[in-house]
PDB file of C-alpha atoms in Angstrom:
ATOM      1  CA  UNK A   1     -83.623 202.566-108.790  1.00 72.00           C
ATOM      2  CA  UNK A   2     -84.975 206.081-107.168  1.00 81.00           C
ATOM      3  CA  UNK A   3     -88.759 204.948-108.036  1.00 87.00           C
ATOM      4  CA  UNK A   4     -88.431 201.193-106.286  1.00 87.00           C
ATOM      5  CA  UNK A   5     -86.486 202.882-103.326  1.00 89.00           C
ATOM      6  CA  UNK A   6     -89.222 205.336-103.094  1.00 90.00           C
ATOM      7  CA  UNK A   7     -91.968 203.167-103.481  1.00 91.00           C
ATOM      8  CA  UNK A   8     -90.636 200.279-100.884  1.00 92.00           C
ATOM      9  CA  UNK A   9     -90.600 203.483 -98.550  1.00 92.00           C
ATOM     10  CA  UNK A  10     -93.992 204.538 -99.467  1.00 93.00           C
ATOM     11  CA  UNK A  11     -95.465 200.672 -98.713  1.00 94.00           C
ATOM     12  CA  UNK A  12     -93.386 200.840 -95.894  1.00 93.00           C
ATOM     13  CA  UNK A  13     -94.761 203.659 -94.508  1.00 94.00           C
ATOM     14  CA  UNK A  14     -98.463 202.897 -95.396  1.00 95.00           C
ATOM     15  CA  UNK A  15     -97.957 199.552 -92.918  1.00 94.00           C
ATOM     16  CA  UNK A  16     -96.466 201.236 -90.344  1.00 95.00           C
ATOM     17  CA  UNK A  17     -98.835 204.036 -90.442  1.00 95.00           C
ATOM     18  CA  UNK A  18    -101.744 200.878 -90.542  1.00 94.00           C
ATOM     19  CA  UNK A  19    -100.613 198.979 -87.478  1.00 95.00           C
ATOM     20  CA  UNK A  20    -100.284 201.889 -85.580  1.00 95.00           C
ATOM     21  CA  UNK A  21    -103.798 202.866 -86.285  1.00 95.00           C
ATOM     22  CA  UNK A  22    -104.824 199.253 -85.612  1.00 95.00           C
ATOM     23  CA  UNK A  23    -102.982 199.360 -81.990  1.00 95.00           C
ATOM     24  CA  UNK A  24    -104.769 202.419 -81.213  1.00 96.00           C
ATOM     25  CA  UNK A  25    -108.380 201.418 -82.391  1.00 96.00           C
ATOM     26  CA  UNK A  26    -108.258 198.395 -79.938  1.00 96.00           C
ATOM     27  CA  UNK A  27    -106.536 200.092 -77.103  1.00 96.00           C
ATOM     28  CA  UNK A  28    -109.042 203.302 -77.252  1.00 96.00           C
ATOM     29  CA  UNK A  29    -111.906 199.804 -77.687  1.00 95.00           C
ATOM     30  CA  UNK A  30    -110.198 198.411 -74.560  1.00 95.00           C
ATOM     31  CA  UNK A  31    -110.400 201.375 -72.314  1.00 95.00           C
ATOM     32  CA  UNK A  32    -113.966 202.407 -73.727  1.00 95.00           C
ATOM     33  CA  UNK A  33    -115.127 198.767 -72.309  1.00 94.00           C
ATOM     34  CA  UNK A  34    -113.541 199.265 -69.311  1.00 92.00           C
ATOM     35  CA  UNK A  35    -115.094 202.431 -68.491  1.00 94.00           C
ATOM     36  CA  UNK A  36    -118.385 201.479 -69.554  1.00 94.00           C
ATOM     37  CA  UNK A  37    -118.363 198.726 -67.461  1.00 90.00           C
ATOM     38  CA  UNK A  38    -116.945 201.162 -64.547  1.00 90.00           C
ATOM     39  CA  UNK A  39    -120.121 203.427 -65.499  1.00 93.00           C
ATOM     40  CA  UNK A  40    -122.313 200.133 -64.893  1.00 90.00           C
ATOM     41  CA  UNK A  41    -120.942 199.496 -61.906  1.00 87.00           C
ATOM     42  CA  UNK A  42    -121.467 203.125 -60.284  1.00 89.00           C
ATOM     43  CA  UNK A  43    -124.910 203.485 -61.723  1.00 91.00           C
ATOM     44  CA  UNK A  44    -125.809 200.225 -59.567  1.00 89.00           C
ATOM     45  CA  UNK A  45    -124.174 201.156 -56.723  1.00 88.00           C
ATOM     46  CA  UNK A  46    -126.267 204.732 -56.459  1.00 90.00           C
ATOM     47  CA  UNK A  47    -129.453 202.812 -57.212  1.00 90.00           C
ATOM     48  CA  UNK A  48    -128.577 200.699 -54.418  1.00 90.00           C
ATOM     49  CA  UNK A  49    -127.682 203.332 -52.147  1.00 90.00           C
ATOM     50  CA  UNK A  50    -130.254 205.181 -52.942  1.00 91.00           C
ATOM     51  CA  UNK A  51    -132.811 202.175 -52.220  1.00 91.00           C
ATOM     52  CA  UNK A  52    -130.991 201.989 -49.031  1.00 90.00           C
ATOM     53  CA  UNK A  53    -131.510 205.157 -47.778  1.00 91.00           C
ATOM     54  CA  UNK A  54    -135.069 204.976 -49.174  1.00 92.00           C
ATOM     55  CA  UNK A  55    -135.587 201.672 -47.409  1.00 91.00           C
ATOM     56  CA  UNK A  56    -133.986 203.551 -44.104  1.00 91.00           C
ATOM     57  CA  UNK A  57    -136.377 206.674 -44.305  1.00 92.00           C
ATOM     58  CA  UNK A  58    -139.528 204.328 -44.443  1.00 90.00           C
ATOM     59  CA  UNK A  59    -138.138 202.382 -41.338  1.00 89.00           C
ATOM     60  CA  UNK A  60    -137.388 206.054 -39.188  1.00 90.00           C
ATOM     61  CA  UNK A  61    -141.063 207.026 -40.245  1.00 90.00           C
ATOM     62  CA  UNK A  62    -142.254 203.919 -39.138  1.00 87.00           C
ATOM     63  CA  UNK A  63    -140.600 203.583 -36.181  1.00 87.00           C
ATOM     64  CA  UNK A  64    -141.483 206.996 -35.346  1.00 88.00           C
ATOM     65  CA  UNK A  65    -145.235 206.407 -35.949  1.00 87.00           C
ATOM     66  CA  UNK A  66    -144.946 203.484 -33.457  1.00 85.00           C
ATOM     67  CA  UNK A  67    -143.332 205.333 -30.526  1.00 86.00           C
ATOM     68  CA  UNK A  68    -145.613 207.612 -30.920  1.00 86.00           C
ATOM     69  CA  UNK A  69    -148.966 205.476 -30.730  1.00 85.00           C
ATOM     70  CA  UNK A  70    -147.059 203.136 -27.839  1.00 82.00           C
ATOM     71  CA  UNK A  71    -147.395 199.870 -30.938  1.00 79.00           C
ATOM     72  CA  UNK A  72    -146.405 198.278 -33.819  1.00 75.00           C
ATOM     73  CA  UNK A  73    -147.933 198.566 -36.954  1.00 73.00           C
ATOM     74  CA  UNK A  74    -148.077 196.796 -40.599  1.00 77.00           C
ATOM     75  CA  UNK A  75    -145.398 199.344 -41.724  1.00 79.00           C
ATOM     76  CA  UNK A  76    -143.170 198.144 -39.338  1.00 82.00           C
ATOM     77  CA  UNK A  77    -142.938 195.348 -40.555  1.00 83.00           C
ATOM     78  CA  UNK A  78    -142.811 196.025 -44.532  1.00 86.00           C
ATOM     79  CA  UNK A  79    -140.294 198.930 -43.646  1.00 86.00           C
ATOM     80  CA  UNK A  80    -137.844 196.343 -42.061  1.00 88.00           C
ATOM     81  CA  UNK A  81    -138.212 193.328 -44.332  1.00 90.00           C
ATOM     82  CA  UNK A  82    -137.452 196.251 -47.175  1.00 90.00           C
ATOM     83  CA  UNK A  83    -134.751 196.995 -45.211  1.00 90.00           C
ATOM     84  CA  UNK A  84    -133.460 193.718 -44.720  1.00 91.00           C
ATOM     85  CA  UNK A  85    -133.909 192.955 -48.326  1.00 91.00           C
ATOM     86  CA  UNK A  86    -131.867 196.068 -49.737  1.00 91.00           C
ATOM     87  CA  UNK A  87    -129.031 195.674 -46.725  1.00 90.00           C
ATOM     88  CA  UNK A  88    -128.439 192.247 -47.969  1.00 92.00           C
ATOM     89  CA  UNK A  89    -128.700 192.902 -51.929  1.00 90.00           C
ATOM     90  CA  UNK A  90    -126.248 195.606 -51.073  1.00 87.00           C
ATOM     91  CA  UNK A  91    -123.963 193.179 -48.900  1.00 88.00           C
ATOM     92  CA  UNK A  92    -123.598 190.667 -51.819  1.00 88.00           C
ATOM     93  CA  UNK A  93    -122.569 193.550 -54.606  1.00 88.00           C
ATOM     94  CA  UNK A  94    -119.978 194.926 -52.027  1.00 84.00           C
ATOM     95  CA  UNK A  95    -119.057 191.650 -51.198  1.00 86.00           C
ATOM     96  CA  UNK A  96    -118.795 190.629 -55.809  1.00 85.00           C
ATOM     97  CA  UNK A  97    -117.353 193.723 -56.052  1.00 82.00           C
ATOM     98  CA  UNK A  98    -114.377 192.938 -53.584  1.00 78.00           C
ATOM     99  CA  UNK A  99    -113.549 190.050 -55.496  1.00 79.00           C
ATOM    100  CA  UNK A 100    -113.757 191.371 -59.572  1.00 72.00           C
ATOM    101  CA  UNK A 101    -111.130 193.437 -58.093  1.00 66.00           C
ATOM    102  CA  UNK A 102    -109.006 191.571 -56.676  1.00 64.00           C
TER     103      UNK A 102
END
């Protein structure tokens, strides 16, 4: 009777000790998806940033080159339609990033 008691506690055990292991796999899965995808997310938004303020320094230097030789030039223009370009790539993540988290 003491070997089928002890073995029913052994199996017993084994399961419990199985499904716990199996909860824990996919929550630790879970969270390491999350934060990868959190990673993702911040890597784009620096890149973005980054092309913004890039995108920012051409248009000062530009500008700057035209107040100082009294016109416009070609970079003028290419700074600011850069500019517009990255201000409005970087409108529509803010703007998809608003709504994943809501």
């Amino acid at each position: 009777m003491d070997s089928v008691i002890s073995m029913l506690l052994t199996t017993l055990a084994t399961a419990i000790s199985g499904a716990i292991l199996f909860f824990m796999k996919r929550y630790f899965g879970e969270h390491h998806e999350i934060e990868n995808r959190r990673d993702s997310a911040k890597a784009k938004e620096s890149a973005l940033i980054l092309r913004s303020l890039n995108a920012l320094g051409k248009l000062t230097v530009a500008n700057s080159i035209a107040l100082r030789d009294g016109k416009t030039n070609g970079e003028m223009s290419s700074a600011l339609k850069e500019y517009e370009s990255v201000e409005k790539e970087l409108y529509e993540y803010l703007v998809e990033s608003r709504t994943e988290n809501e």
